[in-house]
PDB file of C-alpha atoms in Angstrom:
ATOM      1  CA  UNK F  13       0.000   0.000   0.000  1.00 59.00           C
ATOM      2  CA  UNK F  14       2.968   2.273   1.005  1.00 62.00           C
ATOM      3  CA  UNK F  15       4.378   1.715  -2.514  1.00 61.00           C
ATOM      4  CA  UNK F  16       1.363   2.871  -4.208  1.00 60.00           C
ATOM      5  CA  UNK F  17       0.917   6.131  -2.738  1.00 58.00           C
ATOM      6  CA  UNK F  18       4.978   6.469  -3.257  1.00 54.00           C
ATOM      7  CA  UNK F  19       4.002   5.852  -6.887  1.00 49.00           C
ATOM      8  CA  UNK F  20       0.857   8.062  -6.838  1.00 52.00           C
ATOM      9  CA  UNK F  21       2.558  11.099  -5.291  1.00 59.00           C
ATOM     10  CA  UNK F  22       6.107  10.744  -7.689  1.00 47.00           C
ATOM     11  CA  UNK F  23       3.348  10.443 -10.901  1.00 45.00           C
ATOM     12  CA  UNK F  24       1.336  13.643  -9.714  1.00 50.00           C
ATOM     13  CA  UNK F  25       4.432  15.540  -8.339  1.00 50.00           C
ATOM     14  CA  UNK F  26       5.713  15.036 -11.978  1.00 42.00           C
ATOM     15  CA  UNK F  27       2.451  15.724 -13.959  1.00 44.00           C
ATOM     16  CA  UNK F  28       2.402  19.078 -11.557  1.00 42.00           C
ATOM     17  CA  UNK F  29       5.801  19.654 -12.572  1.00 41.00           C
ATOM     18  CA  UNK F  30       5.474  19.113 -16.225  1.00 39.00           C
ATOM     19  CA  UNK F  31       2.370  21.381 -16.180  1.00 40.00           C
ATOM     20  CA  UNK F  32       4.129  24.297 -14.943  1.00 43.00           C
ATOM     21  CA  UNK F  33       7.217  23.982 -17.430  1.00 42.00           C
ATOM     22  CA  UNK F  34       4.631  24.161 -20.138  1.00 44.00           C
ATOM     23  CA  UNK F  35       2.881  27.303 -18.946  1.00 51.00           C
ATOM     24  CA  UNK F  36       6.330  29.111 -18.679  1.00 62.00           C
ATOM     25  CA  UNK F  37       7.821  27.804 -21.724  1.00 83.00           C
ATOM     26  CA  UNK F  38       8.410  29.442 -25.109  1.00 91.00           C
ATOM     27  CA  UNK F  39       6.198  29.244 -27.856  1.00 94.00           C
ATOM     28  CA  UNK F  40       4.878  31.221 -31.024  1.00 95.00           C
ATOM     29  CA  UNK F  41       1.602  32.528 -32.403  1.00 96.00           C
ATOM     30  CA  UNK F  42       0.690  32.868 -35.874  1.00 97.00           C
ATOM     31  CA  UNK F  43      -2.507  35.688 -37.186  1.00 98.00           C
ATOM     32  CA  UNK F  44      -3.962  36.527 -40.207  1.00 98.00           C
ATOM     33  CA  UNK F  45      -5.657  39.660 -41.525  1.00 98.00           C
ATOM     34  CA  UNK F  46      -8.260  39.946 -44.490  1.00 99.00           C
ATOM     35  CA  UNK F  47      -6.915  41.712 -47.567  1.00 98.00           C
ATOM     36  CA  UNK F  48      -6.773  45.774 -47.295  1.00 98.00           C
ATOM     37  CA  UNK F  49      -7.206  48.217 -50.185  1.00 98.00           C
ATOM     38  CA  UNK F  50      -4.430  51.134 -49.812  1.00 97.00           C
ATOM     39  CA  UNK F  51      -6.210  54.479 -51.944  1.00 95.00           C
ATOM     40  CA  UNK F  52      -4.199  57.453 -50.682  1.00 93.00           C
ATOM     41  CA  UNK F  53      -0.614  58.610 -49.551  1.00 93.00           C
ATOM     42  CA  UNK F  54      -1.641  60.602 -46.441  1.00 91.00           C
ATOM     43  CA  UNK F  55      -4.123  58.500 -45.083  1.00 93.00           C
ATOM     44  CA  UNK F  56      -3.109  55.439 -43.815  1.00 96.00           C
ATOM     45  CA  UNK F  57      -5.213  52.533 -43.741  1.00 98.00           C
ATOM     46  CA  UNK F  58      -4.990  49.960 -41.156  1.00 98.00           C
ATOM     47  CA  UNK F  59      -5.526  46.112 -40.827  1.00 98.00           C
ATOM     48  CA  UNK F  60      -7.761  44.023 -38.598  1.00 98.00           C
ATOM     49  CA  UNK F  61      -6.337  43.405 -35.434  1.00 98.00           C
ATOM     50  CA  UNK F  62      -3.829  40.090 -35.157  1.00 98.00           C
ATOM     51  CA  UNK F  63      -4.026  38.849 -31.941  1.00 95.00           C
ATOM     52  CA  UNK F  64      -3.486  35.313 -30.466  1.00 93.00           C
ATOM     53  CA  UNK F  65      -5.911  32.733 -31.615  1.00 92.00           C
ATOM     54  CA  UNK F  66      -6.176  31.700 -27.750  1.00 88.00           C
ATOM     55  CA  UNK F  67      -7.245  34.206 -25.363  1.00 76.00           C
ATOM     56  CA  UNK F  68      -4.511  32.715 -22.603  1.00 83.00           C
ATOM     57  CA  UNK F  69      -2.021  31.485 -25.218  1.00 84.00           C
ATOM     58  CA  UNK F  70       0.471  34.238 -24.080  1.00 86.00           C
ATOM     59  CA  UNK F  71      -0.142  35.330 -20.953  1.00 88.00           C
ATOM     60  CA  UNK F  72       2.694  36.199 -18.781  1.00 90.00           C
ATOM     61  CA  UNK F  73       5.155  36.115 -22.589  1.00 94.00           C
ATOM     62  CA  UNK F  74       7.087  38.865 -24.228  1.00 95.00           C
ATOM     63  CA  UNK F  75       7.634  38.982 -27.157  1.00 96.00           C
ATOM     64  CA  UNK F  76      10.818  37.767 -28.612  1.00 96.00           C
ATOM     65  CA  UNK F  77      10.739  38.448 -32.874  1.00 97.00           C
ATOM     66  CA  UNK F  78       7.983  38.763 -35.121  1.00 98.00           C
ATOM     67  CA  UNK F  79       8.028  37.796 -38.454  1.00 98.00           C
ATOM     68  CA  UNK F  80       5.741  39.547 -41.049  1.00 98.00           C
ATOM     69  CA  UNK F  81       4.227  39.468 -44.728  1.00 98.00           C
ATOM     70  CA  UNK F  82       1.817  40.640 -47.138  1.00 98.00           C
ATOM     71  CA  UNK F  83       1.701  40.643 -50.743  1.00 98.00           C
ATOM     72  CA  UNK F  84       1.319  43.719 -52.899  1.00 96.00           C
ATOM     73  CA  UNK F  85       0.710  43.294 -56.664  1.00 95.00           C
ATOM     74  CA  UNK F  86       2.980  42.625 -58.875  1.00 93.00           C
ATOM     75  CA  UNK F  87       5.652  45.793 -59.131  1.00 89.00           C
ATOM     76  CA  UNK F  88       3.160  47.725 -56.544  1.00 91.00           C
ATOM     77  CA  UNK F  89       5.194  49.203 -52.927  1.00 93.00           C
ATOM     78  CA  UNK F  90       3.509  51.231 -49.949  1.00 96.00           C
ATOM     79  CA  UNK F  91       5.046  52.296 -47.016  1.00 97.00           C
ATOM     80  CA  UNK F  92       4.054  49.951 -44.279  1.00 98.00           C
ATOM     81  CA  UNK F  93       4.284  49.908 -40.321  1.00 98.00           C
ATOM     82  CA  UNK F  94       3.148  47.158 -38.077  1.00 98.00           C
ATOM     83  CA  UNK F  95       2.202  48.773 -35.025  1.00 98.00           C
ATOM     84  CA  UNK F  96       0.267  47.681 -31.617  1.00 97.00           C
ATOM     85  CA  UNK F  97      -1.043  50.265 -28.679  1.00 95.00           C
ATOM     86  CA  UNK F  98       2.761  51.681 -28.203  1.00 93.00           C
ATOM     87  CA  UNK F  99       3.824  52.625 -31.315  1.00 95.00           C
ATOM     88  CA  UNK F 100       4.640  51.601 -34.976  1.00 97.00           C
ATOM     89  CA  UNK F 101       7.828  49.955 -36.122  1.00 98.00           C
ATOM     90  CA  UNK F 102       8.643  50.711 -40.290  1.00 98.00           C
ATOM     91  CA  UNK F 103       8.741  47.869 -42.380  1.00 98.00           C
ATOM     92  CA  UNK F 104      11.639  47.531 -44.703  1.00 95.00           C
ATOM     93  CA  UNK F 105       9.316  45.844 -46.984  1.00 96.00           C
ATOM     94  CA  UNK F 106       6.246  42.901 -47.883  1.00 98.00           C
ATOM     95  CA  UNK F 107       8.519  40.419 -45.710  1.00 98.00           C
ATOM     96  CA  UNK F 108      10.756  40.160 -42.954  1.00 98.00           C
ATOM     97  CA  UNK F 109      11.604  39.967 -39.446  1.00 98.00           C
ATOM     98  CA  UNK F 110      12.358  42.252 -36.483  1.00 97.00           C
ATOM     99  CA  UNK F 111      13.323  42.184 -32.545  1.00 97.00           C
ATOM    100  CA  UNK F 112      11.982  46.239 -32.310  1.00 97.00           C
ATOM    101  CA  UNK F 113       8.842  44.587 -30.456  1.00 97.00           C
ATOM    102  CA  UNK F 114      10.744  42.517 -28.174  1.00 96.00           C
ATOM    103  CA  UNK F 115       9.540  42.624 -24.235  1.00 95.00           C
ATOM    104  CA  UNK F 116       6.008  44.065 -24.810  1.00 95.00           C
ATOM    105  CA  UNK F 117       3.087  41.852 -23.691  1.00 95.00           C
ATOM    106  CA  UNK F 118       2.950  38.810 -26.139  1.00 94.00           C
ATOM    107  CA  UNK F 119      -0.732  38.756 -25.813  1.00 94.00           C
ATOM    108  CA  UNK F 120      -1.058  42.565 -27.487  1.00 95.00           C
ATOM    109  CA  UNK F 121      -2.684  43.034 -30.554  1.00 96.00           C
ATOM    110  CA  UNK F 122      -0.690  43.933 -33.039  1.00 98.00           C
ATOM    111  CA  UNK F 123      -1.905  45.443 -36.769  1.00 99.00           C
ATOM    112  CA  UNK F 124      -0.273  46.883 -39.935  1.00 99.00           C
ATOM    113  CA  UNK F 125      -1.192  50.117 -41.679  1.00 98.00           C
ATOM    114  CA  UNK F 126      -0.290  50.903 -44.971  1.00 98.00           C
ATOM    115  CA  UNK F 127      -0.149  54.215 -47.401  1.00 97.00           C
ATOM    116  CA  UNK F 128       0.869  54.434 -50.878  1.00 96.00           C
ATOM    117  CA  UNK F 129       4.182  56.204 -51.442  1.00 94.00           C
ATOM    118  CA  UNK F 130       3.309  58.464 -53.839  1.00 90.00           C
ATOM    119  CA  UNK F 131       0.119  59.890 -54.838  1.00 89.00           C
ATOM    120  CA  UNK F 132       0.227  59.237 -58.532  1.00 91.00           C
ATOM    121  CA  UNK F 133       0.187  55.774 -57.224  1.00 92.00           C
ATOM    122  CA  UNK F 134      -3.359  53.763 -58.151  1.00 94.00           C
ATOM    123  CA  UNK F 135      -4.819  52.087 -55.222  1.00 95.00           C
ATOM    124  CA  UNK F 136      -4.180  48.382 -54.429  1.00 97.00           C
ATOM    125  CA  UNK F 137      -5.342  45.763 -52.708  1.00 98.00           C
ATOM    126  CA  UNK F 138      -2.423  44.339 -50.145  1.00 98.00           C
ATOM    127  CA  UNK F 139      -3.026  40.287 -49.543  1.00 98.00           C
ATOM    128  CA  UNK F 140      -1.767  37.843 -47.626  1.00 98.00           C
ATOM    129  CA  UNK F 141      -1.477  40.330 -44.098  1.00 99.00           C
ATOM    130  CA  UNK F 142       0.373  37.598 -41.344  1.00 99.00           C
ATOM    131  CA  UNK F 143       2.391  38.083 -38.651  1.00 98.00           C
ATOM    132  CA  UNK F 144       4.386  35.341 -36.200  1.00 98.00           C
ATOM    133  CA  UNK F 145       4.637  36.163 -32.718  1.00 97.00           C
ATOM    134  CA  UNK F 146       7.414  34.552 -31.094  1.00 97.00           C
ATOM    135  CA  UNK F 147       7.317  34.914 -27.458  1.00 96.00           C
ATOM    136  CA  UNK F 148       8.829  33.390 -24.363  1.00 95.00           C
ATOM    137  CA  UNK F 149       9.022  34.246 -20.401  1.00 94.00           C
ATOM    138  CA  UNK F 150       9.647  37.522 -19.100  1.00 85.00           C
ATOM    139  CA  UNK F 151       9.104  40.712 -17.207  1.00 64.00           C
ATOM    140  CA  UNK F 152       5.875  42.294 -17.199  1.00 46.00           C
ATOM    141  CA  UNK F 153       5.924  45.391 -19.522  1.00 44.00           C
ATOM    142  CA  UNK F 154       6.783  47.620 -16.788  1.00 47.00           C
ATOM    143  CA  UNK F 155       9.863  46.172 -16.476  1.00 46.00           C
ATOM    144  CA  UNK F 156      10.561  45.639 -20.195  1.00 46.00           C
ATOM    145  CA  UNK F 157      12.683  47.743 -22.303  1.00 48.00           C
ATOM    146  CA  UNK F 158      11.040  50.677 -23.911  1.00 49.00           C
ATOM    147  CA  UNK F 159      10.192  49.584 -28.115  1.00 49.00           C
ATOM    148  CA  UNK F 160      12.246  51.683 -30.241  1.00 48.00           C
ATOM    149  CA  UNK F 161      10.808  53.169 -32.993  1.00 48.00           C
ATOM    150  CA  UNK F 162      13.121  52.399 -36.482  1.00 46.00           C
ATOM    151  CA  UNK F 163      13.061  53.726 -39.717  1.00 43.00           C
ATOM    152  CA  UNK F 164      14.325  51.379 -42.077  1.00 40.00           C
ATOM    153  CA  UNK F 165      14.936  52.908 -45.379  1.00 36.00           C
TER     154      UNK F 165
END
């Protein structure tokens, strides 16, 4: 009987233990936006929100890198920013990567906005709008560094 409840107690201690490594270990989140239309220069137009596709997915995360895309058509370029409640960070262009978001909340929404470059542009449609989160454990966003803002030419 002793060696059953030795058993019982080691199995549980270890299910506890593997629990709590999983809710404090690293992980990524992937979001999609529908299609925007980009019309003007000086008036930005912004995306749905991307946000985790699990309200507690990353709770108590930062954010590490995110990796982004869209697709403009074919020869077409806007000026783009993927921003969340903070600030915007530029986008070098329809796909890349960037730490400028690292230690804010990995649970924020984030969201792109877009404006042609030049007004003789013609509108477009911009498809394709995703984002990958990358977060892992950290300080609470008090306590993170402050997001710079970058202008990538």
């Amino acid at each position: 009987m002793k060696r059953i409840r030795a058993w019982t107690r080691l199995v549980t201690g270890l299910g506890c233990a593997l629990l709590a490594s999983q809710a404090q270990a690293s992980g990524s989140w992937v979001a999609t936006a529908p299609s925007v239309q980009v019309v003007m220069p000086d008036r930005p137009v912004q995306s749905a929100d991307l946000a985790p596709p699990t309200a507690g997915l990353a709770i108590g995360q930062v954010v590490g890198r995110v990796s982004w895309q869209f697709t403009p058509p074919a020869g077409g370029e806007v000026d783009a920013r993927l921003c969340h409640v903070g600030g915007c960070v530029v986008l070098a262009g329809p796909r890349g990567h960037t730490e400028a978001l690292a230690g804010i909340p990995a649970d924020s929404v984030l969201y792109f906005q877009f404006a042609l470059q030049d007004s003789r542009q013609r509108a477009m449609t911009l498809q394709g709008l995703q984002v990958i989160v990358n977060h892992h454990p950290g300080p609470s966003l008090n306590q993170a560094r402050p997001v710079e803002r970058i202008r990538t030419l």
